[in-house]
Amino acid sequence: MNTTEVALVDLRTGGCPPEPSGRVVVLDDADSLVEHAESYLALTGEEMVTGVVCVAVGESVNAEGPHDGAVLEIPAALTYAAILWAGDTRGVEWAPGSKAPRPATGTDSLDSLIAALCVPEVFDQVLAAAERTGPATSPGVRVVPVGPDAQELAEARDAVVRRLGSGEAAVSPAGLKDLRSIGGERPPDRAELADPVRAAGAEAARRVRLTGSLVAQLGTAQAVFGSRRPTARLGEHFAWASEAAENHRLFLVEVLDRVDGHLESGYPLLDDVLDLGVPAPVEVDRRQLVTDLRDHVDRRVEAGVSLPGLARELRMAAASAAPQGCAATLQKIREHPAPVLVMPRFSRWPLSLAAIPWIFFSCFALTVLLGPGLGGWVAGGLLAAAWFGAGWLLLSRSPTPEGERGFDATLPPALLAYAIAAVAGVFTRFSPETVLLSSLISPLAAQSLSVAVVAISACVVVFGWRSAVRRWQAAVDSAVLLETIARLTGLAENAVGREWVPMRRHAAIAVAATEVASSLEEIGRELERSGELLFSGPSDGPGREPRHSVPPEVYDVVRGDVADLVMAALEPVWPATESGRDVTPGVLSKGFDRLLHRYDTHVRRRGLLAPPEFGRDRRARDALTARVWAESADSPAVLRMAADADLTQLCRSSQLRFLRTVNEPELIRFAPAQVRRVLAEQGTARPVTADPRITWSESGEVVGALRLSPLRPESVRKSWGGVS
């Protein structure tokens, strides 16, 4: 029962609502008013009826009869009703004071009158005017439709049902990306692993760096003469660093194996995974997740994505959001070669063989410079011994994977290379030429040159060793192993961060998206089944020819309304999804069917321009209102009409004599409030929007003017009969 709308009762066909309520417009033949007095008495006596407007069609009394020119006989039951006498349904174009009425254009003006009276605000104005004009008036009307016609509504409905109900839509990559980010702030893609994984990685890195520090010490004197020489321990440290790196890799394999097993099958248990240093999965904010999912669905439906297409998008998002495991990363780390810190081969001759000519020459030069006596022999022999000892020492200190090469192993090459060259240099002084050369050099010059020879020899030894060490150090690439350790750790942390830490969130997204997808599919099926019943009427049957061109503004309004209906039908889904419950099958389709029926009733009663109670965005309606107003050239003129303007008076020209023209007729101008709001926002038609005499209606799609001209007192006769 609705007491805010206008009910239409046509007594000409015998129809009468069993429980009338609110405002009631009654259509009756003028000569049947007295016969229907009992019906009027029951109607006006109904408590829920707030007002009655009776439209009497034709003449009830012969003007040539015994009633002295009376044209309308009114039963007493209509004393408190407003009576509009329509002597002729087509009417004439006429203005008060005009003596020459003109034939009315169009067909039946009675329909325009009924359309105006079915607007609640106009109905109330008519009742108020009836108290001032007397028991009966003759209406003059000018009505301009400003809403879409039935065929436009039907075409828009068909297009919307095709688009939303069964239309195919490509899955949007951006939509999938948005779905993966719902549920509040996402945890970082990389999760830091704790002990014991971190300890294993730190130990591997520590051993690599320790080996690197030993490699760096190789160029110092401690590497040759110290008791804790790095050369003796390098091989062992290289092996330890490689072993620690491999242990770390195997530890990561074990971690990812457990993570993958739990994600895929729930085994091993959560605690067994956490024991290896994997962070605990973050809790999911279900309320935020549902809010974000609701906003996403709202945006996509509003954008015109079909319900099956959106459901498919949600199912794809559910499949990709569900915990996937980390088999790919696990396989990658498992198949990775064992990380090894390779110990390069040290130079076979730390004191390069290129120094042999200098060894020979230095020993020869020193013995010659210090003379042929015992001094030359001693000096040359000492230098030869020094060369042999230095070469042997450097050879023995050369690092190998097993330690140093050692003195025993290096004695033969030292004798063959360095000792022979040095001894050969000493004994070459016996030639006559060298004896002559020795006698030509002054003692001071000989001493100076001898010191230079010894100094140069020392430099050759030192720089030879340093050069060999630098070449070897350049071949040791501990940074590569450190990078490998960090990279494998990063792979594991990325896999844990992407799949393990947000697994509860991923599972919740998958469940929620699947549930909403099923709901959208159910609503989509109902839209295809029941959507075709929207706006159905006489012009929407099998013989209706398609227009092939739906005004875009009409389509946008209907699409927006149906999208709002879809979101309203989804209301039970969100609390159920948040609490982890399933929605009972069939509930959503029934709810959506009820919403479609309410929407259809709203459009039939109030028109498409009036926003429904569930409407959220008025922009499409504002655009439609602006368009129909701009295309309706008659609407502004109608709203500026005065009481003496030309209107279609619902009587014949011969019946104008029954009207009382002495008093000013009542004029009611009306238009939808939606028109006023849009015009006011646009700043146009200010004289219209600011006119306080215009009635702005919250329903209806007509702009018009209704003039009520009272009948002469002698033209109306009251009757007390007709009621038993």
Short mmCIF file of N, CA and C in Angstrom, two decimals, residues 5-64:
data_model
loop_
_atom_site.label_atom_id
_atom_site.label_comp_id
_atom_site.label_asym_id
_atom_site.label_seq_id
_atom_site.Cartn_x
_atom_site.Cartn_y
_atom_site.Cartn_z
N GLU A 5 1.81 7.91 -3.77
CA GLU A 5 1.63 7.96 -5.21
C GLU A 5 0.18 8.25 -5.55
N VAL A 6 -0.09 8.35 -6.83
CA VAL A 6 -1.44 8.63 -7.32
C VAL A 6 -1.99 7.36 -7.95
N ALA A 7 -3.12 6.89 -7.47
CA ALA A 7 -3.77 5.71 -8.03
C ALA A 7 -4.80 6.15 -9.06
N LEU A 8 -4.88 5.44 -10.15
CA LEU A 8 -5.83 5.76 -11.23
C LEU A 8 -6.91 4.68 -11.26
N VAL A 9 -8.17 5.12 -11.14
CA VAL A 9 -9.32 4.20 -11.16
C VAL A 9 -10.22 4.61 -12.32
N ASP A 10 -10.52 3.67 -13.19
CA ASP A 10 -11.37 3.94 -14.35
C ASP A 10 -12.70 3.22 -14.15
N LEU A 11 -13.70 4.00 -13.70
CA LEU A 11 -15.02 3.41 -13.46
C LEU A 11 -15.77 3.17 -14.77
N ARG A 12 -15.24 3.68 -15.86
CA ARG A 12 -15.89 3.43 -17.14
C ARG A 12 -15.79 1.96 -17.53
N THR A 13 -14.75 1.30 -17.01
CA THR A 13 -14.57 -0.13 -17.30
C THR A 13 -14.94 -0.98 -16.10
N GLY A 14 -15.47 -0.37 -15.05
CA GLY A 14 -15.89 -1.12 -13.87
C GLY A 14 -14.77 -1.42 -12.91
N GLY A 15 -13.54 -0.87 -13.11
CA GLY A 15 -12.42 -1.17 -12.23
C GLY A 15 -12.41 -0.29 -11.00
N CYS A 16 -12.07 -0.92 -9.86
CA CYS A 16 -11.93 -0.16 -8.62
C CYS A 16 -11.03 -0.96 -7.68
N PRO A 17 -9.99 -0.36 -7.14
CA PRO A 17 -9.09 -1.11 -6.26
C PRO A 17 -9.81 -1.55 -4.99
N PRO A 18 -9.56 -2.76 -4.53
CA PRO A 18 -10.24 -3.24 -3.32
C PRO A 18 -9.85 -2.46 -2.08
N GLU A 19 -8.64 -1.94 -2.03
CA GLU A 19 -8.20 -1.16 -0.88
C GLU A 19 -7.53 0.11 -1.38
N PRO A 20 -8.29 1.09 -1.86
CA PRO A 20 -7.69 2.32 -2.36
C PRO A 20 -6.98 3.06 -1.23
N SER A 21 -5.92 3.79 -1.61
CA SER A 21 -5.15 4.53 -0.60
C SER A 21 -4.52 5.73 -1.25
N GLY A 22 -4.21 6.72 -0.41
CA GLY A 22 -3.50 7.89 -0.89
C GLY A 22 -4.33 8.73 -1.83
N ARG A 23 -3.70 9.25 -2.84
CA ARG A 23 -4.36 10.10 -3.84
C ARG A 23 -5.00 9.20 -4.90
N VAL A 24 -6.21 9.54 -5.29
CA VAL A 24 -6.94 8.72 -6.25
C VAL A 24 -7.53 9.62 -7.33
N VAL A 25 -7.22 9.31 -8.59
CA VAL A 25 -7.85 9.95 -9.74
C VAL A 25 -8.87 8.97 -10.30
N VAL A 26 -10.11 9.43 -10.43
CA VAL A 26 -11.19 8.58 -10.91
C VAL A 26 -11.62 9.07 -12.29
N LEU A 27 -11.66 8.18 -13.24
CA LEU A 27 -12.17 8.45 -14.58
C LEU A 27 -13.59 7.88 -14.67
N ASP A 28 -14.53 8.71 -15.11
CA ASP A 28 -15.92 8.23 -15.18
C ASP A 28 -16.63 8.99 -16.29
N ASP A 29 -17.64 8.35 -16.81
CA ASP A 29 -18.51 9.06 -17.75
C ASP A 29 -19.38 10.03 -16.98
N ALA A 30 -19.59 11.20 -17.53
CA ALA A 30 -20.36 12.23 -16.82
C ALA A 30 -21.78 11.76 -16.52
N ASP A 31 -22.37 10.98 -17.41
CA ASP A 31 -23.74 10.53 -17.17
C ASP A 31 -23.81 9.32 -16.25
N SER A 32 -22.64 8.88 -15.71
CA SER A 32 -22.64 7.74 -14.78
C SER A 32 -22.26 8.16 -13.37
N LEU A 33 -22.05 9.45 -13.16
CA LEU A 33 -21.62 9.89 -11.83
C LEU A 33 -22.65 9.53 -10.76
N VAL A 34 -23.91 9.80 -11.06
CA VAL A 34 -24.96 9.53 -10.07
C VAL A 34 -25.11 8.03 -9.85
N GLU A 35 -24.99 7.26 -10.92
CA GLU A 35 -25.10 5.81 -10.79
C GLU A 35 -23.98 5.24 -9.92
N HIS A 36 -22.82 5.88 -9.98
CA HIS A 36 -21.67 5.39 -9.21
C HIS A 36 -21.52 6.10 -7.86
N ALA A 37 -22.59 6.73 -7.42
CA ALA A 37 -22.51 7.49 -6.16
C ALA A 37 -22.09 6.59 -5.00
N GLU A 38 -22.59 5.36 -5.01
CA GLU A 38 -22.23 4.45 -3.93
C GLU A 38 -20.73 4.14 -3.93
N SER A 39 -20.17 4.00 -5.12
CA SER A 39 -18.73 3.76 -5.21
C SER A 39 -17.94 4.97 -4.72
N TYR A 40 -18.44 6.16 -5.07
CA TYR A 40 -17.74 7.37 -4.62
C TYR A 40 -17.83 7.52 -3.11
N LEU A 41 -18.98 7.17 -2.56
CA LEU A 41 -19.14 7.27 -1.11
C LEU A 41 -18.18 6.32 -0.40
N ALA A 42 -18.03 5.11 -0.93
CA ALA A 42 -17.09 4.17 -0.32
C ALA A 42 -15.65 4.63 -0.49
N LEU A 43 -15.39 5.27 -1.63
CA LEU A 43 -14.02 5.72 -1.90
C LEU A 43 -13.63 6.89 -1.00
N THR A 44 -14.51 7.88 -0.88
CA THR A 44 -14.18 9.05 -0.07
C THR A 44 -14.24 8.74 1.42
N GLY A 45 -14.96 7.68 1.78
CA GLY A 45 -15.02 7.31 3.19
C GLY A 45 -13.88 6.43 3.64
N GLU A 46 -13.04 6.00 2.74
CA GLU A 46 -11.90 5.15 3.08
C GLU A 46 -10.85 5.98 3.83
N GLU A 47 -10.44 5.48 4.98
CA GLU A 47 -9.51 6.25 5.82
C GLU A 47 -8.16 6.48 5.15
N MET A 48 -7.72 5.56 4.33
CA MET A 48 -6.40 5.67 3.73
C MET A 48 -6.40 6.55 2.48
N VAL A 49 -7.57 6.97 2.02
CA VAL A 49 -7.65 7.85 0.86
C VAL A 49 -7.49 9.28 1.33
N THR A 50 -6.49 9.96 0.80
CA THR A 50 -6.20 11.34 1.22
C THR A 50 -6.82 12.38 0.31
N GLY A 51 -7.24 12.01 -0.86
CA GLY A 51 -7.86 12.97 -1.77
C GLY A 51 -8.35 12.28 -3.01
N VAL A 52 -9.43 12.87 -3.61
CA VAL A 52 -10.03 12.29 -4.81
C VAL A 52 -10.20 13.39 -5.84
N VAL A 53 -9.74 13.14 -7.04
CA VAL A 53 -10.00 14.00 -8.19
C VAL A 53 -10.77 13.16 -9.20
N CYS A 54 -11.97 13.64 -9.53
CA CYS A 54 -12.83 12.91 -10.47
C CYS A 54 -12.80 13.62 -11.82
N VAL A 55 -12.52 12.91 -12.84
CA VAL A 55 -12.54 13.43 -14.21
C VAL A 55 -13.81 12.87 -14.87
N ALA A 56 -14.73 13.76 -15.09
CA ALA A 56 -16.00 13.36 -15.69
C ALA A 56 -15.94 13.65 -17.18
N VAL A 57 -16.16 12.65 -17.99
CA VAL A 57 -16.03 12.75 -19.44
C VAL A 57 -17.42 12.79 -20.08
N GLY A 58 -17.65 13.80 -20.94
CA GLY A 58 -18.93 13.92 -21.65
C GLY A 58 -19.92 14.77 -20.86
N GLU A 59 -21.19 14.72 -21.23
CA GLU A 59 -22.24 15.48 -20.57
C GLU A 59 -23.15 14.53 -19.81
N SER A 60 -23.53 14.94 -18.60
CA SER A 60 -24.40 14.10 -17.78
C SER A 60 -25.86 14.53 -17.86
N VAL A 61 -26.12 15.77 -18.32
CA VAL A 61 -27.50 16.27 -18.41
C VAL A 61 -27.66 16.95 -19.76
N ASN A 62 -28.73 16.72 -20.44
CA ASN A 62 -28.98 17.36 -21.73
C ASN A 62 -29.20 18.84 -21.52
N ALA A 63 -28.38 19.60 -22.16
CA ALA A 63 -28.46 21.05 -21.98
C ALA A 63 -29.79 21.61 -22.44
N GLU A 64 -30.51 20.91 -23.28
CA GLU A 64 -31.80 21.39 -23.77
C GLU A 64 -32.95 20.87 -22.92
#
